[in-house]
């Protein structure tokens, strides 16, 4: 083990953290939480050498694990419990006063969880240094506590956790079950600790039925999401033309606790209704300088905001939504028309599935100070939006919706042309709902751009132009699609200005690009081979390229094309760097 003992401490720490932190997901990829559940993988590293033990001991002993429903067994006076835990090792090692995290993974009924907590020896001790709880309920077990015994077990679990962790300040929870009881073990715990919490992250597959009875005054990070129960903005039958016909029809609205807005730094909630967004939040009374539930909120410290709305409204409601947008564009309470929350520190804004006029909605945020903007599935009045008004914008990730009329290609090309004029952007991602071929603008103003993702459909010849024009590009992802027609292909070739001479294949395209991703969509077999061959020659003209990505089904053909370029002794370019370039697979 001499070679392993000579590894730098920084590398050892990265290896152990990779084993220790594991991403778990529910039924939807949007439900994702990184949990420190790799204790037993790290445990094996403790036995390698003294140097490894010194680096891995902190991760192992500072995180208590109770995983209920596993194949591991613990024998107690009350019987055998199926639980995996490292509590006894922590207690015997003397690290208990330094333990800062509890990971609770359950895949059992509430009464079994209560018994396993007792069997793990976690209950009965006060852990003064534990300030963070990670809770995970996987999706392979439905919990339906209906009996009195189960309800008593739920109360016992909450009491055990409250008594054992008196200084809890951070809670991260993920429930993959489709019923409403996946987070039963946290209900009373969250309510009692709410005034002292600084972080609350709750992501659930089903509806969140946590009863919030206390107010959060110190909360800095709030993330709450449900996946299965979206909101519905359908129009009630027999409605008239009055603006109230556009009222919200919800199935299960998201339950959000009352939170003091001025303490928040990160806010990520959804799905929510487009009205009364800020109703759960309150501000500070100016006269008494104390938090007041009846005071309008101002988000003085908020830097990152993500709002996810419900399902899209139907096209038949467009007339009603046009009228409603004049009253509901504001993120402020309906009862205070013209008075909106302030966001003096806001830097990142994400809006998903806003059902009304997105242009008017964005006017209520400080567009001149935003650095990062993400818009997903915001259909209405999208093509009236210009990113030029965001004068400090550094990164943008935009879903381009399908235009509602026949000139949709012209609308998309016009909007993309305006976007390519935002000179402050360093990262840009444009994704179209349908990857049909779109012509890029003739001039670019993206002088500082380093990362570009164009999932909009384009010809392979456009990639050369991108690399020549964008001098500082480090990462590029493009989608190559079939040309619209032979006539379109002929006209584009004849009208496009001839920028390059006959010796263009000897020209270096970029000296900064490190990663190139090519996605082929709706191409005939003959055109696929031609596009991959062009990609290989293009890679030969980028000496700085470190990795080339494409779909799995095209990887072998691309490797063959690269080998042909390397074997070509009469090639006009130096392709020696291709031998060190990595070929990687992407997933669409």
Coordinates of C-alpha atoms in Angstrom, one line a residue:
X1 CA 0.0 0.0 0.0
X2 CA 3.0 2.3 -0.3
X3 CA 1.7 4.0 -3.4
X4 CA -1.7 4.7 -1.8
X5 CA 0.0 6.2 1.3
X6 CA 1.8 8.8 -0.9
X7 CA -1.4 10.2 -2.3
X8 CA -1.8 13.9 -1.4
X9 CA -4.2 14.6 1.5
X10 CA -6.4 16.7 -0.8
X11 CA -6.8 13.8 -3.2
X12 CA -7.6 11.4 -0.4
X13 CA -10.3 13.7 1.0
X14 CA -11.9 14.0 -2.5
X15 CA -12.0 10.2 -2.8
X16 CA -13.6 9.7 0.6
X17 CA -16.2 12.5 -0.1
X18 CA -17.1 10.9 -3.4
X19 CA -17.8 7.6 -1.5
X20 CA -19.6 9.4 1.3
X21 CA -22.0 11.7 -0.4
X22 CA -24.6 9.9 -2.6
X23 CA -27.4 11.5 -4.7
X24 CA -30.7 9.8 -4.2
X25 CA -33.8 10.5 -6.4
X26 CA -37.5 9.8 -6.1
X27 CA -39.7 8.8 -9.0
X28 CA -38.9 12.0 -10.8
X29 CA -35.4 13.3 -11.5
X30 CA -36.5 16.7 -10.1
X31 CA -36.6 15.0 -6.7
X32 CA -33.0 14.9 -5.9
X33 CA -31.1 15.1 -2.7
X34 CA -27.5 14.5 -1.9
X35 CA -27.2 12.5 1.3
X36 CA -24.1 11.4 3.4
X37 CA -25.0 7.7 3.4
X38 CA -21.7 6.2 2.4
X39 CA -20.5 5.4 5.9
X40 CA -19.9 1.8 5.3
X41 CA -17.9 2.5 2.1
X42 CA -15.8 4.9 4.2
X43 CA -15.5 2.3 7.0
X44 CA -13.5 0.0 4.8
X45 CA -11.0 2.9 4.2
X46 CA -10.4 3.2 7.9
X47 CA -8.6 -0.2 7.8
X48 CA -6.2 0.6 5.0
X49 CA -3.5 2.7 6.8
X50 CA -3.0 5.3 9.5
X51 CA -3.0 8.1 6.8
X52 CA -6.3 6.9 5.4
X53 CA -7.9 6.6 8.8
X54 CA -6.8 10.1 9.7
X55 CA -8.6 11.5 6.7
X56 CA -11.7 9.3 6.7
X57 CA -12.4 9.2 10.4
X58 CA -14.0 12.7 10.4
X59 CA -16.5 11.8 7.8
X60 CA -17.4 8.5 9.4
X61 CA -17.7 9.5 13.0
X62 CA -19.2 13.0 12.6
X63 CA -22.3 11.5 10.8
X64 CA -24.7 9.2 12.6
X65 CA -26.6 6.8 10.4
X66 CA -29.9 5.0 11.2
X67 CA -31.2 3.1 8.1
X68 CA -34.4 1.2 8.9
X69 CA -35.6 -1.6 6.7
X70 CA -32.3 -3.0 5.6
X71 CA -31.0 -6.6 5.8
X72 CA -28.8 -5.8 8.7
X73 CA -30.1 -6.9 12.1
X74 CA -29.8 -5.7 15.7
X75 CA -30.9 -8.0 18.5
X76 CA -32.7 -6.4 21.4
X77 CA -34.8 -7.5 24.4
X78 CA -37.9 -6.7 22.3
X79 CA -36.8 -8.8 19.4
X80 CA -34.8 -8.4 16.2
X81 CA -34.8 -5.1 14.3
X82 CA -33.7 -4.6 10.7
X83 CA -31.6 -1.5 11.0
X84 CA -28.1 -0.4 9.8
X85 CA -26.4 2.0 12.1
X86 CA -23.0 3.2 13.2
X87 CA -24.2 4.7 16.5
X88 CA -22.5 2.2 18.7
X89 CA -19.1 2.7 16.9
X90 CA -19.5 6.5 17.5
X91 CA -20.3 6.0 21.2
X92 CA -17.4 3.6 21.7
X93 CA -14.9 5.8 19.8
X94 CA -15.7 8.9 21.9
X95 CA -16.6 11.0 18.8
X96 CA -20.2 11.5 20.0
X97 CA -19.7 15.1 21.2
X98 CA -18.3 16.0 17.8
X99 CA -21.0 14.3 15.7
X100 CA -22.8 17.0 13.7
X101 CA -25.2 15.2 11.4
X102 CA -27.9 12.5 11.6
X103 CA -29.0 10.6 8.5
X104 CA -32.4 8.9 8.9
X105 CA -33.4 6.5 6.1
X106 CA -36.7 4.7 6.6
X107 CA -38.4 2.0 4.6
X108 CA -40.8 0.7 7.2
X109 CA -44.0 1.4 9.1
X110 CA -43.9 4.1 11.9
X111 CA -44.0 1.5 14.7
X112 CA -40.9 -0.2 13.3
X113 CA -39.1 3.1 13.0
X114 CA -39.7 3.8 16.6
X115 CA -38.4 0.4 17.7
X116 CA -35.3 0.7 15.4
X117 CA -34.5 4.1 16.8
X118 CA -34.5 2.6 20.3
X119 CA -32.5 -0.4 19.1
X120 CA -29.8 1.8 17.4
X121 CA -29.0 3.4 20.8
X122 CA -29.5 6.9 19.3
X123 CA -32.4 7.6 21.6
X124 CA -31.5 8.0 25.3
X125 CA -28.6 10.3 24.6
X126 CA -28.5 14.0 24.0
X127 CA -26.4 14.9 20.9
X128 CA -25.6 18.6 21.5
X129 CA -23.5 19.0 18.4
X130 CA -26.0 17.6 15.9
X131 CA -27.4 20.5 14.0
X132 CA -28.3 18.9 10.6
X133 CA -30.8 16.2 9.8
X134 CA -31.0 14.3 6.5
X135 CA -34.2 12.4 6.1
X136 CA -34.9 10.0 3.2
X137 CA -38.0 7.9 2.6
X138 CA -37.6 5.8 -0.6
X139 CA -40.4 5.2 -3.1
X140 CA -40.6 1.4 -2.7
X141 CA -42.8 1.4 0.4
X142 CA -46.2 3.1 0.9
X143 CA -46.8 4.3 4.4
X144 CA -50.4 4.6 5.5
X145 CA -50.6 5.0 9.2
X146 CA -54.2 4.7 10.1
X147 CA -54.4 2.7 13.3
X148 CA -54.0 4.2 16.8
X149 CA -50.7 2.2 17.3
X150 CA -49.2 3.9 14.2
X151 CA -50.3 7.3 15.2
X152 CA -48.8 6.8 18.6
X153 CA -45.6 5.6 16.9
X154 CA -45.5 8.8 14.9
X155 CA -45.7 10.9 18.1
X156 CA -43.0 8.7 19.7
X157 CA -40.6 9.2 16.7
X158 CA -41.1 13.0 16.8
X159 CA -40.5 13.1 20.6
X160 CA -37.4 10.9 20.3
X161 CA -35.8 13.2 17.6
X162 CA -36.7 16.4 19.6
X163 CA -35.2 15.1 22.8
X164 CA -32.0 13.8 21.1
X165 CA -31.3 16.9 19.0
X166 CA -31.9 20.1 21.0
X167 CA -29.8 22.3 18.6
X168 CA -31.2 21.2 15.3
X169 CA -31.0 24.0 12.7
X170 CA -30.9 22.4 9.3
X171 CA -33.3 19.9 7.8
X172 CA -33.1 18.2 4.4
X173 CA -35.9 15.8 3.5
X174 CA -36.9 13.7 0.5
X175 CA -39.9 11.5 0.3
X176 CA -40.4 9.3 -2.7
X177 CA -43.8 7.9 -1.7
X178 CA -46.9 8.9 -3.5
X179 CA -49.1 9.1 -0.4
X180 CA -49.2 12.0 2.0
X181 CA -47.4 10.4 4.9
X182 CA -43.9 10.1 3.6
X183 CA -42.7 12.8 5.9
X184 CA -44.7 11.8 9.0
X185 CA -41.6 11.6 11.2
X186 CA -40.9 15.3 10.7
X187 CA -44.2 17.0 11.4
X188 CA -43.9 17.9 15.0
X189 CA -40.1 18.2 14.8
X190 CA -40.3 20.9 12.1
X191 CA -43.0 22.8 14.0
X192 CA -41.1 22.8 17.3
X193 CA -37.8 23.7 15.7
X194 CA -39.2 26.2 13.1
X195 CA -38.3 29.4 15.0
X196 CA -34.7 28.2 15.2
X197 CA -34.2 26.7 11.7
X198 CA -31.8 28.2 9.3
X199 CA -32.3 25.7 6.4
X200 CA -35.4 23.8 5.4
X201 CA -35.4 21.6 2.3
X202 CA -38.5 19.4 1.7
X203 CA -39.1 17.6 -1.6
X204 CA -41.9 15.1 -1.9
X205 CA -43.5 12.9 -4.6
X206 CA -47.0 13.3 -3.0
X207 CA -48.8 16.3 -1.4
X208 CA -47.1 18.0 1.5
X209 CA -49.5 17.7 4.4
X210 CA -47.3 19.1 7.1
X211 CA -49.2 21.2 9.6
X212 CA -47.2 24.4 10.1
X213 CA -48.2 26.1 13.3
X214 CA -45.1 28.2 14.1
X215 CA -43.3 30.9 12.3
X216 CA -39.7 31.0 10.9
X217 CA -37.8 34.1 11.9
X218 CA -34.2 32.9 11.2
X219 CA -34.7 30.8 8.1
X220 CA -32.1 31.6 5.4
X221 CA -32.7 28.7 2.9
X222 CA -36.2 27.5 2.1
X223 CA -36.8 24.8 -0.6
X224 CA -40.2 23.1 -0.8
X225 CA -41.5 21.1 -3.8
X226 CA -44.1 18.5 -4.7
X227 CA -44.1 16.6 -7.9
X228 CA -47.2 14.4 -8.2
X229 CA -49.9 17.1 -7.5
X230 CA -49.5 19.9 -10.0
X231 CA -51.8 22.9 -10.1
X232 CA -54.6 23.3 -12.6
X233 CA -55.6 26.6 -14.2
X234 CA -58.5 25.2 -16.1
X235 CA -61.5 27.4 -16.8
X236 CA -64.7 26.5 -14.8
X237 CA -67.6 25.4 -16.9
X238 CA -70.3 28.0 -17.6
X239 CA -68.0 30.9 -16.8
X240 CA -68.6 34.4 -18.1
X241 CA -66.2 37.0 -19.4
X242 CA -65.5 38.5 -16.1
X243 CA -61.9 38.6 -15.0
X244 CA -62.8 36.4 -12.0
X245 CA -63.3 33.5 -14.4
X246 CA -59.6 33.2 -14.5
X247 CA -59.5 32.3 -10.8
X248 CA -57.3 29.5 -9.7
X249 CA -58.6 25.9 -9.5
X250 CA -56.2 23.9 -7.4
X251 CA -56.1 20.3 -6.5
X252 CA -53.5 20.3 -3.7
X253 CA -51.8 23.7 -3.1
X254 CA -48.3 23.7 -1.7
X255 CA -48.2 24.3 2.0
X256 CA -45.6 26.9 2.9
X257 CA -44.9 28.0 6.5
X258 CA -45.0 31.7 7.6
X259 CA -41.4 33.0 7.1
X260 CA -39.8 36.3 7.9
X261 CA -38.8 37.5 4.4
X262 CA -35.8 39.6 5.4
X263 CA -33.8 36.6 6.6
X264 CA -34.1 34.6 3.4
X265 CA -31.1 34.2 1.1
X266 CA -32.4 31.4 -1.0
X267 CA -36.1 30.7 -1.9
X268 CA -37.1 27.7 -4.1
X269 CA -40.8 26.8 -4.0
X270 CA -43.4 25.1 -6.2
X271 CA -45.8 24.4 -7.7
X272 CA -47.6 27.5 -6.6
X273 CA -50.4 29.7 -7.7
X274 CA -49.6 32.8 -9.8
X275 CA -51.6 34.9 -7.3
X276 CA -50.7 35.7 -3.7
X277 CA -47.2 34.3 -4.1
X278 CA -45.9 36.2 -1.1
X279 CA -48.8 35.6 1.2
X280 CA -46.8 33.2 3.5
X281 CA -44.1 35.8 4.0
X282 CA -44.0 38.8 6.4
X283 CA -41.8 41.7 7.0
X284 CA -40.6 44.0 9.8
X285 CA -42.6 46.7 11.3
X286 CA -40.8 50.0 10.8
X287 CA -42.1 51.6 13.9
X288 CA -41.2 48.8 16.4
X289 CA -38.4 47.3 14.3
X290 CA -39.7 43.7 15.0
X291 CA -41.1 41.1 12.7
X292 CA -44.8 41.6 12.1
X293 CA -47.2 39.1 10.4
X294 CA -49.3 41.9 9.0
X295 CA -46.4 43.8 7.4
X296 CA -45.7 43.5 3.7
X297 CA -42.5 41.5 3.0
X298 CA -39.3 42.9 1.6
X299 CA -36.6 40.3 0.6
X300 CA -33.6 42.4 1.6
X301 CA -31.1 39.5 1.7
X302 CA -32.5 37.3 -1.0
X303 CA -30.0 36.4 -3.7
X304 CA -31.5 33.3 -5.4
X305 CA -35.2 32.9 -6.3
X306 CA -36.9 30.0 -8.1
X307 CA -40.7 29.9 -8.6
X308 CA -42.4 26.9 -10.2
X309 CA -46.0 27.4 -11.2
X310 CA -48.6 24.7 -12.1
X311 CA -49.6 23.2 -15.4
X312 CA -50.0 25.3 -18.5
X313 CA -53.4 26.9 -19.3
X314 CA -55.2 25.9 -22.4
X315 CA -55.2 28.0 -25.6
X316 CA -58.9 28.7 -25.1
X317 CA -58.1 30.7 -22.0
X318 CA -55.7 33.1 -23.8
X319 CA -58.2 35.9 -23.9
X320 CA -58.9 35.6 -20.1
X321 CA -55.2 35.4 -19.3
X322 CA -54.5 38.5 -21.3
X323 CA -56.9 40.4 -19.1
X324 CA -55.7 38.7 -15.9
X325 CA -52.1 39.5 -16.5
X326 CA -52.8 43.2 -16.0
X327 CA -53.8 42.4 -12.4
X328 CA -51.7 39.3 -11.6
X329 CA -48.4 40.2 -13.2
X330 CA -47.2 41.4 -9.8
X331 CA -45.7 39.0 -7.3
X332 CA -47.2 41.1 -4.5
X333 CA -50.4 40.4 -2.6
X334 CA -53.7 41.2 -4.4
X335 CA -54.9 43.4 -1.5
X336 CA -52.1 45.9 -2.0
X337 CA -52.2 46.9 -5.6
X338 CA -49.1 48.8 -6.6
X339 CA -47.0 47.8 -3.6
X340 CA -44.6 45.1 -4.4
X341 CA -41.8 43.4 -2.5
X342 CA -38.3 44.7 -2.9
X343 CA -35.3 42.5 -4.0
X344 CA -32.3 44.7 -3.6
X345 CA -29.8 41.8 -3.5
X346 CA -31.4 39.4 -6.0
X347 CA -28.8 37.9 -8.4
X348 CA -30.4 34.7 -9.7
X349 CA -34.0 34.3 -10.9
X350 CA -35.7 31.1 -12.2
X351 CA -39.3 31.0 -13.4
X352 CA -41.0 27.9 -14.6
X353 CA -44.4 27.5 -16.3
X354 CA -45.7 31.0 -15.6
X355 CA -49.2 30.9 -17.2
X356 CA -49.7 34.6 -17.9
X357 CA -47.7 37.4 -19.5
X358 CA -44.1 36.6 -18.7
X359 CA -42.9 40.1 -19.9
X360 CA -45.1 41.9 -17.3
X361 CA -44.1 39.5 -14.6
X362 CA -40.4 40.1 -15.0
X363 CA -40.9 43.8 -14.8
X364 CA -41.5 43.4 -11.0
X365 CA -37.9 42.2 -10.4
X366 CA -34.7 44.3 -10.6
X367 CA -33.7 43.4 -14.2
X368 CA -30.7 45.7 -14.1
X369 CA -29.0 43.8 -11.3
X370 CA -29.8 40.1 -12.2
X371 CA -26.7 38.0 -13.1
X372 CA -28.4 34.7 -13.8
X373 CA -31.8 34.1 -15.5
X374 CA -33.6 30.8 -16.3
X375 CA -37.0 30.7 -18.0
X376 CA -38.7 27.3 -18.6
X377 CA -42.1 26.8 -20.4
X378 CA -43.2 30.4 -20.2
X379 CA -45.3 30.5 -23.3
X380 CA -47.3 33.7 -23.2
X381 CA -45.8 36.8 -24.8
X382 CA -42.4 35.1 -24.8
X383 CA -41.3 36.5 -28.1
X384 CA -41.8 40.1 -26.9
X385 CA -39.1 39.5 -24.3
X386 CA -35.6 41.0 -24.8
X387 CA -32.6 40.0 -22.7
X388 CA -31.0 43.4 -23.5
X389 CA -32.9 45.0 -20.6
X390 CA -30.9 42.8 -18.2
X391 CA -27.8 45.0 -18.4
X392 CA -25.6 42.9 -16.1
X393 CA -26.7 39.4 -17.2
X394 CA -23.9 36.8 -17.2
X395 CA -25.8 33.5 -17.7
X396 CA -29.1 32.7 -19.3
X397 CA -30.9 29.3 -19.7
X398 CA -34.0 29.7 -21.9
X399 CA -36.7 27.3 -23.2
X400 CA -37.9 28.7 -26.5
X401 CA -41.6 27.8 -26.9
X402 CA -43.1 26.9 -30.2
X403 CA -44.5 30.0 -31.9
X404 CA -48.3 29.9 -32.2
X405 CA -48.6 31.0 -35.8
X406 CA -47.2 30.1 -39.2
X407 CA -44.1 32.3 -39.1
X408 CA -42.7 30.5 -36.1
X409 CA -39.2 30.1 -37.8
X410 CA -39.0 33.8 -38.4
X411 CA -40.0 34.6 -34.8
X412 CA -37.5 32.2 -33.4
X413 CA -34.7 33.5 -35.6
X414 CA -35.5 37.1 -34.8
X415 CA -35.6 36.4 -31.0
X416 CA -32.3 34.4 -31.2
X417 CA -30.7 37.3 -33.2
X418 CA -31.7 39.8 -30.4
X419 CA -30.2 37.4 -27.8
X420 CA -26.9 37.1 -29.6
X421 CA -26.6 40.9 -29.2
X422 CA -26.3 40.7 -25.3
X423 CA -22.6 41.4 -24.9
X424 CA -22.4 40.7 -21.1
X425 CA -23.3 37.0 -21.4
X426 CA -20.7 34.4 -20.4
X427 CA -22.9 31.4 -20.5
X428 CA -26.0 30.9 -22.8
X429 CA -28.3 27.9 -23.2
X430 CA -31.2 27.9 -25.7
X431 CA -33.5 24.9 -25.9
X432 CA -36.4 24.6 -28.4
X433 CA -39.4 22.4 -27.8
X434 CA -39.0 21.0 -31.3
X435 CA -35.4 20.8 -32.7
X436 CA -36.1 22.1 -36.2
X437 CA -33.4 23.8 -38.2
X438 CA -32.9 27.6 -37.5
X439 CA -30.5 29.9 -39.1
X440 CA -28.2 31.8 -36.8
X441 CA -27.7 35.5 -37.1
X442 CA -24.9 36.9 -39.3
X443 CA -23.3 39.0 -36.6
X444 CA -22.6 38.2 -32.9
X445 CA -22.0 40.5 -29.9
X446 CA -21.2 37.7 -27.5
X447 CA -17.6 38.8 -27.0
X448 CA -17.3 37.3 -23.4
X449 CA -19.2 34.0 -24.0
X450 CA -17.4 30.9 -22.6
X451 CA -20.2 28.3 -22.6
X452 CA -22.8 27.9 -25.3
X453 CA -25.6 25.3 -25.6
X454 CA -27.8 25.5 -28.7
X455 CA -30.4 22.7 -28.6
X456 CA -32.4 24.5 -31.3
X457 CA -31.4 22.6 -34.5
X458 CA -28.7 23.9 -37.0
X459 CA -26.5 22.8 -39.9
X460 CA -23.0 21.4 -39.2
X461 CA -21.5 24.2 -41.3
X462 CA -22.7 26.7 -38.6
X463 CA -20.4 25.2 -36.0
X464 CA -17.4 26.5 -37.8
X465 CA -18.8 30.0 -37.8
X466 CA -19.5 29.8 -34.1
X467 CA -15.9 28.8 -33.3
X468 CA -14.4 31.5 -35.5
X469 CA -16.7 34.3 -34.1
X470 CA -16.6 33.4 -30.4
X471 CA -13.0 33.8 -29.5
X472 CA -13.2 32.8 -25.8
X473 CA -15.5 29.8 -26.1
X474 CA -14.6 26.9 -23.8
X475 CA -17.6 24.6 -24.1
X476 CA -20.0 24.2 -27.0
X477 CA -23.0 21.9 -27.4
X478 CA -25.0 22.0 -30.6
X479 CA -27.9 19.9 -32.2
X480 CA -27.5 19.0 -35.9
X481 CA -30.8 18.5 -37.7
X482 CA -32.0 17.8 -41.3
X483 CA -32.3 20.9 -43.5
X484 CA -35.8 22.0 -44.2
X485 CA -35.8 21.2 -47.9
X486 CA -33.5 21.0 -50.9
X487 CA -34.6 24.5 -52.0
X488 CA -33.8 25.9 -48.5
X489 CA -30.4 24.2 -48.7
X490 CA -29.6 25.6 -52.1
X491 CA -30.7 29.2 -51.2
X492 CA -28.7 29.1 -47.9
X493 CA -25.6 28.0 -49.8
X494 CA -25.9 30.6 -52.5
X495 CA -27.0 33.6 -50.4
X496 CA -24.6 33.0 -47.4
X497 CA -21.4 35.1 -47.8
X498 CA -18.3 33.3 -48.7
X499 CA -16.2 34.1 -45.6
X500 CA -13.5 31.4 -46.0
X501 CA -11.0 30.9 -48.8
X502 CA -10.0 27.5 -50.5
X503 CA -7.4 27.0 -47.8
X504 CA -10.0 27.0 -45.0
X505 CA -9.2 23.4 -43.9
X506 CA -5.8 24.5 -42.8
X507 CA -7.1 27.2 -40.5
X508 CA -7.3 26.7 -36.7
X509 CA -10.8 27.4 -35.6
X510 CA -10.3 27.9 -31.9
X511 CA -7.5 27.8 -29.4
X512 CA -9.7 28.0 -26.3
X513 CA -12.4 25.3 -26.9
X514 CA -12.0 22.3 -24.5
X515 CA -15.3 20.5 -24.8
X516 CA -17.5 19.9 -27.9
X517 CA -20.9 18.1 -27.8
X518 CA -22.6 17.1 -31.1
X519 CA -26.2 15.8 -31.0
X520 CA -27.7 14.4 -34.2
X521 CA -31.5 14.6 -34.5
X522 CA -33.7 13.4 -37.4
X523 CA -30.8 12.9 -39.8
X524 CA -30.9 10.2 -42.5
X525 CA -28.2 7.5 -42.3
X526 CA -26.1 9.0 -45.1
X527 CA -26.2 12.5 -43.6
X528 CA -25.3 11.1 -40.2
X529 CA -22.1 9.7 -41.6
X530 CA -21.4 12.9 -43.4
X531 CA -22.0 15.0 -40.3
X532 CA -19.7 12.8 -38.1
X533 CA -17.0 13.0 -40.7
X534 CA -17.2 16.8 -40.7
X535 CA -17.1 16.7 -36.9
X536 CA -13.9 14.7 -37.0
X537 CA -12.2 17.2 -39.3
X538 CA -13.5 20.1 -37.2
X539 CA -12.0 18.5 -34.1
X540 CA -8.7 18.3 -36.0
X541 CA -8.7 22.0 -36.4
X542 CA -9.2 22.7 -32.7
X543 CA -5.9 21.9 -31.0
X544 CA -7.2 22.8 -27.5
X545 CA -10.0 20.2 -27.6
X546 CA -9.9 17.8 -24.7
X547 CA -13.2 15.9 -25.0
X548 CA -15.7 15.2 -27.8
X549 CA -19.3 14.0 -26.9
X550 CA -22.0 12.4 -29.0
X551 CA -24.8 9.9 -28.6
X552 CA -24.0 6.2 -27.9
X553 CA -25.2 5.0 -31.3
X554 CA -22.9 7.3 -33.1
X555 CA -19.8 6.9 -31.0
X556 CA -18.3 4.0 -33.0
X557 CA -18.7 5.8 -36.3
X558 CA -17.2 9.0 -34.9
X559 CA -14.2 7.0 -33.6
X560 CA -13.7 5.5 -37.1
X561 CA -13.9 9.0 -38.7
X562 CA -11.3 10.3 -36.2
X563 CA -9.0 7.4 -37.0
X564 CA -9.3 8.2 -40.7
X565 CA -8.3 11.8 -40.0
X566 CA -5.3 10.6 -38.0
X567 CA -4.3 8.1 -40.7
X568 CA -4.5 10.6 -43.5
X569 CA -0.9 11.5 -44.2
X570 CA -1.9 14.3 -46.6
X571 CA -4.1 16.0 -44.2
X572 CA -3.5 19.8 -44.3
X573 CA -3.8 20.1 -40.5
X574 CA -1.8 18.8 -37.5
X575 CA -4.1 16.2 -35.9
X576 CA -1.7 14.8 -33.3
X577 CA -3.8 16.2 -30.4
X578 CA -6.6 13.8 -31.4
X579 CA -4.7 10.9 -29.8
X580 CA -5.2 12.5 -26.4
X581 CA -8.8 13.6 -26.9
X582 CA -11.5 11.7 -25.0
X583 CA -14.7 10.4 -26.7
X584 CA -17.7 10.5 -24.4
X585 CA -21.3 9.5 -24.5
X586 CA -24.2 11.8 -23.9
X587 CA -27.8 11.1 -23.0
X588 CA -30.6 13.1 -24.6

